Amino acid sequence: MGFFEFEKRWLRSIFDCVIPSGASRVLPEGAADVPLEGFIEDLLAHAPAQFCLGMRACTWAITLAPLLVLGRPKTFHGLSREDQYRVLDVMRSSDIYLVREMPLLFKTIGCLGYGGLPRIQARLDIEPRDATDPEWARRGAKS
């Protein structure tokens, strides 16, 4: 099940928020600094339709959450980083399990791609480490 291009941009924006650049000396690179577009394409091409449908629904939910959480007519992607974090923090503390788990879902999925890169594995001292980037990263390589 494919996503529309705008949904892929939304997904990428969520990954950029939950795996930020410059958050750590050990991991200065964030999702914005690595070729996650290829990971997203590969994931959508190989994941079961039910998973993709759930991820699509969660992507829409986070995208529209500022309307309810902040009371503002903006999408998640139109917010400042600080306001994006506020939205995710409110969602994380929700009494509704599904809402509470959405930020973790995106962090987990994003980290599957992010952590699949040998340079990230090296920064984390993961052994054994992959010798080459995954094929999806080579297709969408960022310097």
Short mmCIF file of C-alpha atoms in Angstrom, two decimals:
data_model
loop_
_atom_site.label_atom_id
_atom_site.label_comp_id
_atom_site.label_asym_id
_atom_site.label_seq_id
_atom_site.Cartn_x
_atom_site.Cartn_y
_atom_site.Cartn_z
CA MET A 1 0.00 0.00 0.00
CA GLY A 2 1.58 3.24 -1.09
CA PHE A 3 1.31 6.63 0.50
CA PHE A 4 0.67 9.80 -1.44
CA GLU A 5 3.76 11.98 -1.81
CA PHE A 6 2.40 14.52 0.68
CA GLU A 7 1.86 11.73 3.23
CA LYS A 8 5.48 10.64 2.77
CA ARG A 9 6.59 14.23 3.38
CA TRP A 10 4.45 14.27 6.54
CA LEU A 11 5.98 10.99 7.69
CA ARG A 12 9.47 12.33 7.04
CA SER A 13 8.62 15.48 9.01
CA ILE A 14 7.48 13.39 11.98
CA PHE A 15 10.71 11.35 11.85
CA ASP A 16 12.71 14.60 11.74
CA CYS A 17 10.96 15.70 14.93
CA VAL A 18 11.28 12.47 16.92
CA ILE A 19 14.92 11.89 15.85
CA PRO A 20 16.27 15.46 15.92
CA SER A 21 19.61 16.64 14.58
CA GLY A 22 22.14 17.93 17.09
CA ALA A 23 20.42 16.44 20.12
CA SER A 24 23.54 14.60 21.26
CA ARG A 25 27.31 14.76 20.83
CA VAL A 26 27.31 11.02 20.25
CA LEU A 27 24.57 11.24 17.63
CA PRO A 28 24.80 14.68 16.03
CA GLU A 29 22.99 13.42 12.94
CA GLY A 30 19.24 13.21 13.10
CA ALA A 31 16.64 11.83 10.74
CA ALA A 32 16.95 14.97 8.59
CA ASP A 33 20.62 14.14 7.93
CA VAL A 34 20.20 10.60 6.61
CA PRO A 35 18.44 9.16 3.53
CA LEU A 36 15.22 8.02 5.19
CA GLU A 37 13.22 8.62 2.00
CA GLY A 38 14.60 5.33 0.69
CA PHE A 39 13.70 3.61 3.96
CA ILE A 40 10.14 4.94 3.75
CA GLU A 41 9.80 3.71 0.14
CA ASP A 42 11.21 0.29 1.07
CA LEU A 43 9.02 0.01 4.16
CA LEU A 44 5.84 0.87 2.27
CA ALA A 45 6.74 -1.57 -0.52
CA HIS A 46 7.32 -4.52 1.83
CA ALA A 47 5.23 -4.01 4.97
CA PRO A 48 1.81 -5.68 5.23
CA ALA A 49 -1.14 -3.58 4.09
CA GLN A 50 -2.63 -3.57 7.60
CA PHE A 51 0.58 -2.05 9.01
CA CYS A 52 0.68 0.60 6.27
CA LEU A 53 -2.98 1.45 6.84
CA GLY A 54 -2.34 1.89 10.57
CA MET A 55 0.74 4.01 9.92
CA ARG A 56 -1.23 6.15 7.48
CA ALA A 57 -4.00 6.69 10.05
CA CYS A 58 -1.44 7.61 12.73
CA THR A 59 0.33 9.98 10.31
CA TRP A 60 -2.95 11.78 9.68
CA ALA A 61 -3.75 11.84 13.41
CA ILE A 62 -0.44 13.49 14.32
CA THR A 63 -0.71 15.86 11.35
CA LEU A 64 -4.12 17.11 12.52
CA ALA A 65 -3.44 16.89 16.28
CA PRO A 66 -2.59 20.62 16.72
CA LEU A 67 -6.23 21.45 16.00
CA LEU A 68 -7.26 19.61 19.16
CA VAL A 69 -4.12 19.81 21.27
CA LEU A 70 -3.19 23.46 20.73
CA GLY A 71 -6.50 24.75 19.43
CA ARG A 72 -4.74 26.16 16.37
CA PRO A 73 -5.71 25.76 12.72
CA LYS A 74 -2.24 24.47 11.76
CA THR A 75 -0.90 21.08 10.85
CA PHE A 76 1.87 19.44 12.85
CA HIS A 77 4.30 20.18 10.04
CA GLY A 78 3.52 23.91 10.07
CA LEU A 79 4.43 24.27 13.75
CA SER A 80 7.72 25.33 15.28
CA ARG A 81 9.82 22.47 16.63
CA GLU A 82 8.96 23.56 20.17
CA ASP A 83 5.22 23.36 19.43
CA GLN A 84 5.69 20.00 17.71
CA TYR A 85 7.28 18.70 20.92
CA ARG A 86 4.36 20.12 22.92
CA VAL A 87 1.88 18.24 20.72
CA LEU A 88 3.82 14.98 21.11
CA ASP A 89 4.13 15.48 24.89
CA VAL A 90 0.37 15.96 25.22
CA MET A 91 -0.21 12.87 23.10
CA ARG A 92 2.26 10.86 25.23
CA SER A 93 0.32 11.69 28.38
CA SER A 94 -3.11 10.87 26.95
CA ASP A 95 -5.40 8.49 28.81
CA ILE A 96 -6.20 6.87 25.46
CA TYR A 97 -3.70 4.09 24.79
CA LEU A 98 -3.63 4.47 21.00
CA VAL A 99 -3.01 8.22 21.22
CA ARG A 100 -0.35 7.73 23.91
CA GLU A 101 1.55 5.20 21.78
CA MET A 102 1.59 7.13 18.48
CA PRO A 103 4.77 9.14 19.21
CA LEU A 104 6.53 5.92 20.27
CA LEU A 105 5.34 4.16 17.11
CA PHE A 106 6.99 6.80 14.92
CA LYS A 107 10.17 6.87 16.98
CA THR A 108 10.41 3.07 16.73
CA ILE A 109 9.81 2.97 12.98
CA GLY A 110 12.15 5.89 12.32
CA CYS A 111 14.88 4.29 14.43
CA LEU A 112 14.62 1.07 12.41
CA GLY A 113 15.81 3.01 9.39
CA TYR A 114 18.14 5.37 11.23
CA GLY A 115 19.82 2.54 13.13
CA GLY A 116 20.19 0.50 9.96
CA LEU A 117 22.96 2.80 8.76
CA PRO A 118 26.54 1.68 9.48
CA ARG A 119 27.69 5.21 10.42
CA ILE A 120 24.96 5.39 13.08
CA GLN A 121 25.80 1.87 14.26
CA ALA A 122 29.47 2.94 14.57
CA ARG A 123 28.56 5.98 16.69
CA LEU A 124 26.63 3.66 19.02
CA ASP A 125 29.44 1.05 19.10
CA ILE A 126 27.09 -1.61 17.76
CA GLU A 127 28.94 -4.79 16.85
CA PRO A 128 28.77 -6.54 14.53
CA ARG A 129 28.00 -3.64 12.27
CA ASP A 130 26.91 -3.67 8.66
CA ALA A 131 29.78 -3.13 6.22
CA THR A 132 27.71 -1.18 3.71
CA ASP A 133 24.60 0.96 3.74
CA PRO A 134 21.34 -0.89 3.11
CA GLU A 135 20.17 -0.83 -0.49
CA TRP A 136 17.42 1.70 0.34
CA ALA A 137 20.08 4.09 1.68
CA ARG A 138 22.27 3.70 -1.40
CA ARG A 139 19.28 4.54 -3.62
CA GLY A 140 18.49 7.71 -1.65
CA ALA A 141 21.99 8.63 -0.50
CA LYS A 142 22.59 11.95 1.23
CA SER A 143 26.15 13.10 1.77
#
